[in-house]
């Protein structure tokens, strides 16, 4: 799997994903000036899973009808607590429930919600 890590995602999360044998693209390094809607379109086109710590991608998908990526992991915690969430991200990846879902991770829970079934070729 290939993951697009939004700008505020920590190095510890990136290293954890790489240690599982997956590829990462860090928006902060590769696309630092891109808007969230442009990053979302790229993730859809390249079939990348997005990991973010802000609600902008969920807003684009659920409120504005944007085509979703294969999956979206939304980490909800204080920025300084994010390195502690790296193992939680790994467990979600290893569970095999990731694809087609929005996964909201908080320090105390994992919530899954199906992403809308939109055709990226007919938007």
Coordinates of N, CA and C in Angstrom, one line a residue:
X1 N 0.8 -1.2 0.0 CA 0.0 0.0 0.0 C 0.9 1.2 0.0
X2 N 0.3 2.3 -0.5 CA 1.0 3.6 -0.5 C 0.2 4.6 0.2
X3 N 0.8 5.4 1.1 CA 0.2 6.3 1.9 C 0.6 7.8 1.6
X4 N -0.3 8.7 1.6 CA -0.1 10.1 1.5 C -0.2 10.7 2.8
X5 N 0.9 11.2 3.4 CA 0.8 11.7 4.8 C 0.6 13.2 4.6
X6 N -0.4 13.7 5.2 CA -0.7 15.2 5.2 C 0.4 15.9 6.0
X7 N 0.5 17.2 5.7 CA 1.6 18.0 6.3 C 1.8 17.8 7.8
X8 N 0.8 17.8 8.7 CA 1.2 17.7 10.1 C 1.5 16.3 10.6
X9 N 1.6 15.3 9.8 CA 1.8 13.9 10.3 C 3.2 13.7 10.7
X10 N 3.4 13.2 11.8 CA 4.8 13.1 12.4 C 5.7 12.1 11.8
X11 N 6.9 12.3 12.0 CA 8.0 11.4 11.5 C 7.8 10.0 12.1
X12 N 7.4 9.9 13.3 CA 7.2 8.6 14.0 C 6.1 7.8 13.3
X13 N 5.0 8.4 12.8 CA 4.0 7.7 12.1 C 4.6 7.3 10.7
X14 N 5.3 8.1 10.1 CA 5.9 7.8 8.8 C 6.8 6.6 8.9
X15 N 7.7 6.6 9.9 CA 8.6 5.5 10.1 C 7.9 4.2 10.4
X16 N 6.8 4.3 11.2 CA 6.1 3.1 11.5 C 5.5 2.5 10.3
X17 N 4.9 3.3 9.4 CA 4.3 2.7 8.2 C 5.4 2.1 7.3
X18 N 6.5 2.8 7.2 CA 7.6 2.2 6.4 C 8.1 0.9 7.0
X19 N 8.2 0.8 8.3 CA 8.6 -0.4 8.9 C 7.7 -1.6 8.6
X20 N 6.5 -1.3 8.2 CA 5.5 -2.4 7.8 C 5.7 -2.8 6.4
X21 N 6.6 -2.1 5.7 CA 6.9 -2.4 4.3 C 6.1 -1.6 3.3
X22 N 5.4 -0.5 3.7 CA 4.6 0.3 2.8 C 5.4 1.6 2.4
X23 N 4.9 2.1 1.3 CA 5.5 3.3 0.8 C 4.8 4.5 1.4
X24 N 5.5 5.6 1.5 CA 4.9 6.9 2.0 C 5.3 8.0 1.0
X25 N 4.4 8.9 0.9 CA 4.6 10.2 0.3 C 4.3 11.3 1.3
X26 N 5.2 12.1 1.6 CA 5.0 13.2 2.6 C 4.7 14.5 1.9
X27 N 3.4 14.9 2.1 CA 3.0 16.2 1.5 C 3.9 17.3 1.9
X28 N 4.3 17.3 3.1 CA 5.2 18.4 3.6 C 6.5 18.6 2.8
X29 N 7.0 17.4 2.2 CA 8.2 17.4 1.5 C 7.9 17.5 0.0
X30 N 6.9 16.8 -0.5 CA 6.7 16.6 -2.0 C 5.7 17.7 -2.5
X31 N 4.7 18.1 -1.7 CA 3.7 19.0 -2.2 C 3.4 20.1 -1.1
X32 N 4.4 20.8 -0.6 CA 4.1 21.7 0.5 C 3.2 22.8 0.3
X33 N 2.9 23.2 -0.9 CA 2.0 24.3 -1.2 C 0.7 23.9 -1.7
X34 N 0.5 22.6 -1.9 CA -0.8 22.2 -2.5 C -1.9 22.3 -1.5
X35 N -3.1 22.6 -2.0 CA -4.3 22.6 -1.2 C -4.8 21.2 -0.9
X36 N -5.7 21.1 0.1 CA -6.2 19.8 0.4 C -7.0 19.2 -0.7
X37 N -7.8 20.0 -1.5 CA -8.5 19.4 -2.6 C -7.6 18.9 -3.7
X38 N -6.5 19.5 -3.9 CA -5.6 19.1 -4.9 C -4.9 17.8 -4.4
X39 N -4.5 17.7 -3.1 CA -3.9 16.5 -2.6 C -4.9 15.3 -2.7
X40 N -6.2 15.6 -2.4 CA -7.2 14.6 -2.4 C -7.3 14.0 -3.9
X41 N -7.4 14.9 -4.8 CA -7.5 14.5 -6.2 C -6.3 13.6 -6.6
X42 N -5.1 14.0 -6.2 CA -3.9 13.2 -6.5 C -4.0 11.8 -5.8
X43 N -4.4 11.8 -4.5 CA -4.5 10.5 -3.8 C -5.5 9.6 -4.5
X44 N -6.6 10.2 -5.0 CA -7.6 9.4 -5.8 C -7.0 8.8 -7.0
X45 N -6.4 9.7 -7.8 CA -5.7 9.3 -9.1 C -4.7 8.2 -8.9
X46 N -3.9 8.4 -7.9 CA -2.8 7.4 -7.6 C -3.1 6.2 -6.7
X47 N -4.4 6.3 -6.2 CA -4.9 5.2 -5.3 C -4.1 5.1 -4.0
X48 N -3.8 6.3 -3.4 CA -3.1 6.4 -2.2 C -4.1 6.5 -1.0
X49 N -3.7 6.0 0.1 CA -4.5 6.1 1.3 C -4.0 7.4 2.0
X50 N -4.9 8.2 2.5 CA -4.5 9.5 3.1 C -4.5 9.3 4.6
X51 N -3.5 9.9 5.3 CA -3.4 10.0 6.7 C -3.3 11.5 7.0
X52 N -4.3 12.0 7.8 CA -4.3 13.4 8.2 C -4.7 13.6 9.6
X53 N -4.4 14.8 10.1 CA -4.8 15.1 11.5 C -5.8 16.3 11.5
X54 N -6.3 16.7 10.3 CA -7.3 17.7 10.3 C -8.5 17.2 9.6
X55 N -9.6 17.8 9.8 CA -10.9 17.4 9.2 C -11.2 17.9 7.8
X56 N -10.2 18.5 7.2 CA -10.5 19.0 5.8 C -10.8 18.0 4.8
X57 N -10.1 16.8 4.8 CA -10.4 15.8 3.9 C -11.8 15.2 4.1
X58 N -12.2 15.0 5.4 CA -13.5 14.5 5.7 C -14.6 15.5 5.2
X59 N -14.3 16.8 5.4 CA -15.3 17.8 4.9 C -15.4 17.7 3.4
X60 N -14.3 17.6 2.7 CA -14.4 17.6 1.2 C -15.2 16.4 0.7
X61 N -15.0 15.2 1.4 CA -15.7 14.0 1.0 C -17.1 14.0 1.4
X62 N -17.4 14.2 2.7 CA -18.8 14.0 3.2 C -19.7 15.3 3.0
X63 N -19.1 16.4 3.1 CA -19.9 17.7 3.0 C -20.0 18.2 1.6
X64 N -18.9 18.0 0.8 CA -18.9 18.6 -0.5 C -18.9 17.6 -1.6
X65 N -19.0 16.3 -1.3 CA -19.1 15.3 -2.3 C -17.9 14.9 -3.2
X66 N -16.7 15.3 -2.7 CA -15.5 14.9 -3.4 C -15.3 13.4 -3.5
X67 N -14.7 12.9 -4.5 CA -14.4 11.5 -4.7 C -13.4 11.1 -3.6
X68 N -13.7 10.1 -2.8 CA -12.8 9.7 -1.7 C -11.6 8.9 -2.2
X69 N -10.5 8.9 -1.5 CA -9.4 8.0 -1.8 C -9.8 6.5 -1.4
X70 N -8.9 5.6 -1.6 CA -9.2 4.2 -1.2 C -9.5 4.1 0.3
X71 N -8.9 4.9 1.1 CA -9.1 4.9 2.6 C -8.6 6.2 3.1
X72 N -9.1 6.6 4.3 CA -8.6 7.8 5.0 C -8.5 7.5 6.5
X73 N -7.3 7.8 7.0 CA -7.1 7.6 8.4 C -7.0 9.1 9.0
X74 N -7.9 9.4 9.9 CA -8.0 10.7 10.5 C -7.6 10.6 12.0
X75 N -6.4 11.1 12.3 CA -5.9 11.0 13.7 C -6.4 12.3 14.4
X76 N -7.1 12.0 15.5 CA -7.6 13.1 16.3 C -7.0 13.0 17.7
X77 N -6.0 13.9 17.9 CA -5.3 14.0 19.1 C -4.5 15.3 19.1
X78 N -4.0 15.7 20.3 CA -3.1 16.9 20.3 C -1.9 16.6 19.5
X79 N -1.3 17.6 18.8 CA -0.2 17.3 18.0 C 1.0 16.7 18.7
X80 N 1.2 17.1 20.0 CA 2.3 16.5 20.7 C 2.1 15.0 21.1
X81 N 0.9 14.6 21.0 CA 0.5 13.2 21.3 C 0.6 12.3 20.1
X82 N 0.7 12.8 18.9 CA 0.7 12.1 17.7 C 1.7 10.9 17.6
X83 N 3.0 11.1 18.1 CA 3.9 10.0 18.1 C 3.4 8.8 18.8
X84 N 2.6 9.0 19.9 CA 2.1 7.9 20.6 C 1.0 7.1 19.8
X85 N 0.5 7.8 18.8 CA -0.5 7.1 18.0 C 0.0 6.3 16.9
X86 N 1.3 6.2 16.7 CA 2.0 5.5 15.6 C 1.6 4.0 15.7
X87 N 1.6 3.4 16.8 CA 1.3 2.0 17.0 C -0.2 1.8 16.7
X88 N -1.0 2.7 17.0 CA -2.5 2.6 16.7 C -2.7 2.6 15.2
X89 N -1.9 3.5 14.5 CA -2.0 3.5 13.0 C -1.6 2.2 12.4
X90 N -0.5 1.6 13.0 CA 0.0 0.3 12.5 C -1.0 -0.8 12.7
X91 N -1.7 -0.8 13.8 CA -2.7 -1.8 14.1 C -3.9 -1.7 13.2
X92 N -4.3 -0.5 12.8 CA -5.4 -0.3 11.9 C -5.0 -0.8 10.5
X93 N -3.7 -0.6 10.1 CA -3.2 -1.0 8.8 C -3.2 -2.6 8.8
X94 N -2.8 -3.2 9.8 CA -2.7 -4.6 9.9 C -4.0 -5.4 10.1
X95 N -5.1 -4.7 10.5 CA -6.4 -5.3 10.7 C -7.1 -5.7 9.4
X96 N -6.8 -5.2 8.3 CA -7.4 -5.5 7.0 C -8.9 -5.0 7.0
X97 N -9.2 -4.0 7.7 CA -10.5 -3.3 7.6 C -10.3 -1.9 7.0
X98 N -9.2 -1.6 6.6 CA -8.9 -0.2 6.2 C -9.6 0.2 4.9
X99 N -9.5 -0.6 3.9 CA -9.9 -0.2 2.6 C -11.4 0.1 2.5
X100 N -11.7 1.3 1.9 CA -13.1 1.7 1.7 C -13.7 2.4 3.0
X101 N -12.8 2.6 4.0 CA -13.3 3.2 5.2 C -12.6 4.5 5.5
X102 N -13.3 5.4 6.3 CA -12.7 6.4 7.0 C -12.5 5.8 8.4
X103 N -11.3 5.9 8.9 CA -10.9 5.4 10.2 C -10.6 6.6 11.1
X104 N -11.3 6.9 12.1 CA -11.0 8.0 13.0 C -10.4 7.4 14.3
X105 N -9.1 7.8 14.5 CA -8.3 7.3 15.6 C -8.3 8.4 16.7
X106 N -8.7 8.1 17.9 CA -8.5 9.0 19.0 C -7.6 8.2 20.0
X107 N -7.2 8.9 21.1 CA -6.3 8.2 22.0 C -7.0 7.0 22.7
X108 N -8.4 6.9 22.6 CA -9.1 5.8 23.3 C -10.0 5.0 22.4
X109 N -10.0 5.3 21.1 CA -10.9 4.5 20.3 C -10.5 4.6 18.8
X110 N -11.1 3.6 18.1 CA -11.0 3.5 16.6 C -12.4 3.5 16.1
X111 N -12.8 4.4 15.2 CA -14.2 4.3 14.7 C -14.0 4.2 13.2
X112 N -14.9 3.4 12.6 CA -14.9 3.1 11.2 C -16.2 3.6 10.6
X113 N -16.1 4.2 9.4 CA -17.2 4.7 8.7 C -17.0 4.4 7.2
X114 N -17.9 3.8 6.5 CA -17.7 3.6 5.1 C -17.6 4.9 4.3
X115 N -16.7 4.9 3.4 CA -16.6 6.1 2.5 C -17.6 6.0 1.4
X116 N -18.1 7.1 0.9 CA -19.1 7.0 -0.1 C -18.6 6.3 -1.4
X117 N -19.4 5.6 -2.1 CA -19.0 4.9 -3.3 C -19.2 5.9 -4.5
X118 N -18.2 6.7 -4.8 CA -18.3 7.6 -5.9 C -17.3 7.2 -7.0
X119 N -17.7 7.3 -8.2 CA -16.9 6.9 -9.3 C -16.0 8.1 -9.7
X120 N -14.7 7.9 -9.6 CA -13.7 9.0 -9.9 C -13.7 9.4 -11.3
X121 N -14.2 8.5 -12.2 CA -14.3 8.8 -13.6 C -15.5 9.6 -14.0
X122 N -16.5 9.7 -13.1 CA -17.7 10.4 -13.5 C -18.1 11.5 -12.6
X123 N -17.0 12.3 -12.1 CA -17.3 13.4 -11.2 C -17.5 14.7 -11.9

